[in-house]
Short mmCIF file of N, CA and C in Angstrom, two decimals:
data_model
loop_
_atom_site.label_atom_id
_atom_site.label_comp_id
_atom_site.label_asym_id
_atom_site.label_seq_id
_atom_site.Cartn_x
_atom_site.Cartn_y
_atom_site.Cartn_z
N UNK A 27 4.86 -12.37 22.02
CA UNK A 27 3.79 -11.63 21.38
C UNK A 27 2.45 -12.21 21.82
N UNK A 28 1.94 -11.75 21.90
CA UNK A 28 -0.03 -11.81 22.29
C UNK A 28 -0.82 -12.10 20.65
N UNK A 29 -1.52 -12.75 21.70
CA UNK A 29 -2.20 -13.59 20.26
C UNK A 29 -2.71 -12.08 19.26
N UNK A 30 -3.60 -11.15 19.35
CA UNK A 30 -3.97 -10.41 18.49
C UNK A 30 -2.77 -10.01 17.71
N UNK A 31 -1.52 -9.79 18.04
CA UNK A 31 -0.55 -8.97 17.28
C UNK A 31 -0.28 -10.01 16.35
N UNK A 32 -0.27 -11.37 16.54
CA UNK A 32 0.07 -12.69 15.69
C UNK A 32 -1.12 -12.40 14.65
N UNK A 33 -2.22 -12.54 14.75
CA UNK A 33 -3.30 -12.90 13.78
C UNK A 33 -3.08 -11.69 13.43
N UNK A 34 -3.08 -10.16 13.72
CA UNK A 34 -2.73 -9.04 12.72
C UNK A 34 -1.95 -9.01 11.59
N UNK A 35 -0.48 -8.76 12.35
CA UNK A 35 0.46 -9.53 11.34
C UNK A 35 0.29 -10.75 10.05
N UNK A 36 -0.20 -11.97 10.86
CA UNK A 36 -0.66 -12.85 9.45
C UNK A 36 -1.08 -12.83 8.80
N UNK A 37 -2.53 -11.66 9.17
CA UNK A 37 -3.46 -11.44 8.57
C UNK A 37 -3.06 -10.50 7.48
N UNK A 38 -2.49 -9.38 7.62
CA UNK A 38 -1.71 -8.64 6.74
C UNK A 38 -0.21 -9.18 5.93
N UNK A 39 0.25 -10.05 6.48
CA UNK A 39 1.20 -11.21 5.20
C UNK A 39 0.39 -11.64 4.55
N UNK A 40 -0.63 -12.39 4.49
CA UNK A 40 -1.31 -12.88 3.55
C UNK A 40 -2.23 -12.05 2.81
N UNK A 41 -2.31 -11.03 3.30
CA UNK A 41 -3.27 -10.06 2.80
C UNK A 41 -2.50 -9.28 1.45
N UNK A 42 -0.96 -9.43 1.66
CA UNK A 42 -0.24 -8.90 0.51
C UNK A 42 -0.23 -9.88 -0.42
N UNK A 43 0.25 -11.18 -0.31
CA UNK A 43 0.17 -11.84 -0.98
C UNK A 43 -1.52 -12.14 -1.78
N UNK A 44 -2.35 -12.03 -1.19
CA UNK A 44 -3.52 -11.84 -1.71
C UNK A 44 -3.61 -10.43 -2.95
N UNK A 45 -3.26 -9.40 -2.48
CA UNK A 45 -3.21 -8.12 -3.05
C UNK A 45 -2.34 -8.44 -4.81
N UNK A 46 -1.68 -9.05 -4.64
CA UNK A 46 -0.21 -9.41 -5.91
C UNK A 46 -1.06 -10.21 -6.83
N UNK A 47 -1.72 -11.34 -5.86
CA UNK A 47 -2.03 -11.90 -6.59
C UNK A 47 -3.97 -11.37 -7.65
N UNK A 48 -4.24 -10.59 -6.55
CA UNK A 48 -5.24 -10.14 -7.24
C UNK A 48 -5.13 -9.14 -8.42
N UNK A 49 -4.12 -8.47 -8.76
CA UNK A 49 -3.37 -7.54 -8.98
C UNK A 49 -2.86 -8.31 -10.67
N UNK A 50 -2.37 -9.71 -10.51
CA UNK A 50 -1.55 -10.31 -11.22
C UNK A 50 -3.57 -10.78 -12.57
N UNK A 51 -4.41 -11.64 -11.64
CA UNK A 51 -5.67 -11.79 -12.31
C UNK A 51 -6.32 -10.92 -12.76
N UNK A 52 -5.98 -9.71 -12.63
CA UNK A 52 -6.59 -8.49 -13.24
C UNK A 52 -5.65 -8.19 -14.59
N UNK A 53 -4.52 -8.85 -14.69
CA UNK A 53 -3.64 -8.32 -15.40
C UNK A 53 -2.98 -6.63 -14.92
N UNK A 54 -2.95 -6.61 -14.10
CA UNK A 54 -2.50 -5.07 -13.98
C UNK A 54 -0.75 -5.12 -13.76
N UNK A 55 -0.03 -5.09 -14.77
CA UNK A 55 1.57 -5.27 -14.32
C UNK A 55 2.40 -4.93 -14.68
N UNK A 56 2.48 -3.46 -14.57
CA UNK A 56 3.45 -2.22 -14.54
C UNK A 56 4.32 -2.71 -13.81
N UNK A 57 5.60 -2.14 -14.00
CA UNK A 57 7.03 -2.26 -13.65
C UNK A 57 6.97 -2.47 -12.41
N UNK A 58 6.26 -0.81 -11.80
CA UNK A 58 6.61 -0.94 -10.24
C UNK A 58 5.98 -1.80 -9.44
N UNK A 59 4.71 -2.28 -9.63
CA UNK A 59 3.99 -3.14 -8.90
C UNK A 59 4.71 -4.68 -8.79
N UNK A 60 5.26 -5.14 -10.15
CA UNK A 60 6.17 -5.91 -10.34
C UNK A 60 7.71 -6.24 -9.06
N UNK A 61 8.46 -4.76 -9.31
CA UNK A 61 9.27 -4.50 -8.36
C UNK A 61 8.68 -4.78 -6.67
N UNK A 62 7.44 -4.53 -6.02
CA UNK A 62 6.92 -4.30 -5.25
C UNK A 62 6.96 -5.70 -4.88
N UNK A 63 6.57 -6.30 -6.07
CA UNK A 63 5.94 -8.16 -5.62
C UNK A 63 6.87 -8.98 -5.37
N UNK A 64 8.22 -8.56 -5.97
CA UNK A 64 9.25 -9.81 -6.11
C UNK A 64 9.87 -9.15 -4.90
N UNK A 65 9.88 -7.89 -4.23
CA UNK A 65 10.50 -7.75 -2.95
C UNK A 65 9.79 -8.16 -1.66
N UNK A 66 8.52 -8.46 -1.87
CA UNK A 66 7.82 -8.51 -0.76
C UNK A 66 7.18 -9.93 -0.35
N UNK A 67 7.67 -10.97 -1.70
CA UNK A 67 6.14 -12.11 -1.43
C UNK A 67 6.68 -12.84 -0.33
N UNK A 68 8.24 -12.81 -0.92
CA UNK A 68 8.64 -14.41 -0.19
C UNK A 68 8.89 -13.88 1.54
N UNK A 69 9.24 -12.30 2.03
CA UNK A 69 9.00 -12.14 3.84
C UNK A 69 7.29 -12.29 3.62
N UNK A 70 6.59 -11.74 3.02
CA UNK A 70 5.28 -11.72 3.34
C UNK A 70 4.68 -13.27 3.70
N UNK A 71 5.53 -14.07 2.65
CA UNK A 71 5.00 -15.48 2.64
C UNK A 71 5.70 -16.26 4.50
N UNK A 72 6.83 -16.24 4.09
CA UNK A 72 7.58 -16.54 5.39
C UNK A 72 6.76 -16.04 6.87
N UNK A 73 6.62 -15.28 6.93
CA UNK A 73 6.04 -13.87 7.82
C UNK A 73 4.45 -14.77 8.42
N UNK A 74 3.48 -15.10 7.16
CA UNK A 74 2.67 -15.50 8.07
C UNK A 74 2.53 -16.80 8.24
N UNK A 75 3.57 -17.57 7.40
CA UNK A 75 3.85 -19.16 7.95
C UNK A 75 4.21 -18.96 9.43
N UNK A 76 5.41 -18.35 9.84
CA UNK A 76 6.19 -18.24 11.20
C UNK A 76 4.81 -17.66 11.97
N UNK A 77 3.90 -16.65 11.78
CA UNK A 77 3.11 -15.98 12.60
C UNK A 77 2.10 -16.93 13.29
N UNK A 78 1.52 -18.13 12.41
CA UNK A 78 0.81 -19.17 12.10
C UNK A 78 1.24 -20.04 13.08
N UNK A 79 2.76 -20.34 13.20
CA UNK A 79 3.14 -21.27 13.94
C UNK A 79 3.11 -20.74 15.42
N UNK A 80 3.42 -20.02 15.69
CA UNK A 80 3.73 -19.06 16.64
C UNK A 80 2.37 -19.27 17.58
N UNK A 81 1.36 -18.74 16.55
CA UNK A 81 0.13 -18.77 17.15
C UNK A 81 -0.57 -20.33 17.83
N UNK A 82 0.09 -20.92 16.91
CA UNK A 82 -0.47 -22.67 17.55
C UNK A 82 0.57 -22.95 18.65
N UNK A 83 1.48 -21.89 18.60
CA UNK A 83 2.18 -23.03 19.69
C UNK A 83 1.42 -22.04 21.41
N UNK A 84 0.99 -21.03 21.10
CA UNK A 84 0.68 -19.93 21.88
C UNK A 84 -0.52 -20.72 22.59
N UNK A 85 -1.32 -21.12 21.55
CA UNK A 85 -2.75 -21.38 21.80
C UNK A 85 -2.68 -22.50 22.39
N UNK A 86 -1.81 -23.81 22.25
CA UNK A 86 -1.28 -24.83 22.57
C UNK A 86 -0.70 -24.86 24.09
N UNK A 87 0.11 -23.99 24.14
CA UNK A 87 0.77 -23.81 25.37
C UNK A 87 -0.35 -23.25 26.50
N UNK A 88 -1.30 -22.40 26.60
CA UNK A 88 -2.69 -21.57 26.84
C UNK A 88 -3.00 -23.36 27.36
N UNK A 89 -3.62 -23.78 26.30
CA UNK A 89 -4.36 -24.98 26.41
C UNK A 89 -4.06 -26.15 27.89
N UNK A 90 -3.04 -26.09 27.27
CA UNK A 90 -2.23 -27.58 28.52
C UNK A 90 -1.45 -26.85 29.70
N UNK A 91 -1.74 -25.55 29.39
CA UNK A 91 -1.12 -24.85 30.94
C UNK A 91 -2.38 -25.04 32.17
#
């Protein structure tokens, strides 16, 4: 993958997890949003750890090539 598709992706994993959690400080927590959060945090979370890494090793490899 090419660096932009990495920082997209991460950027949008964390961007959900941002969303839940803004979502959660508002108090807003109807069923489905609920359902939504507990299916999505932990790939969303995973998703831009791995994207994160990915990207340092990209930028890394770039570097010392």
């Amino acid at each position: 993958m090419n660096k932009k598709n990495l920082i997209i992706v991460s950027l949008l994993c964390w961007g959900n997890i941002g969303f839940f959690y803004l979502l959660y400080l508002l108090k807003f927590e109807p069923v489905l949003v609920g359902v939504f959060r507990e299916l999505t945090l932990i790939p969303s979370f995973l998703g831009g750890v791995i994207c994160l890494v990915l990207l340092t090793y990209v930028l890394l490899k770039e570097k010392f090539s």
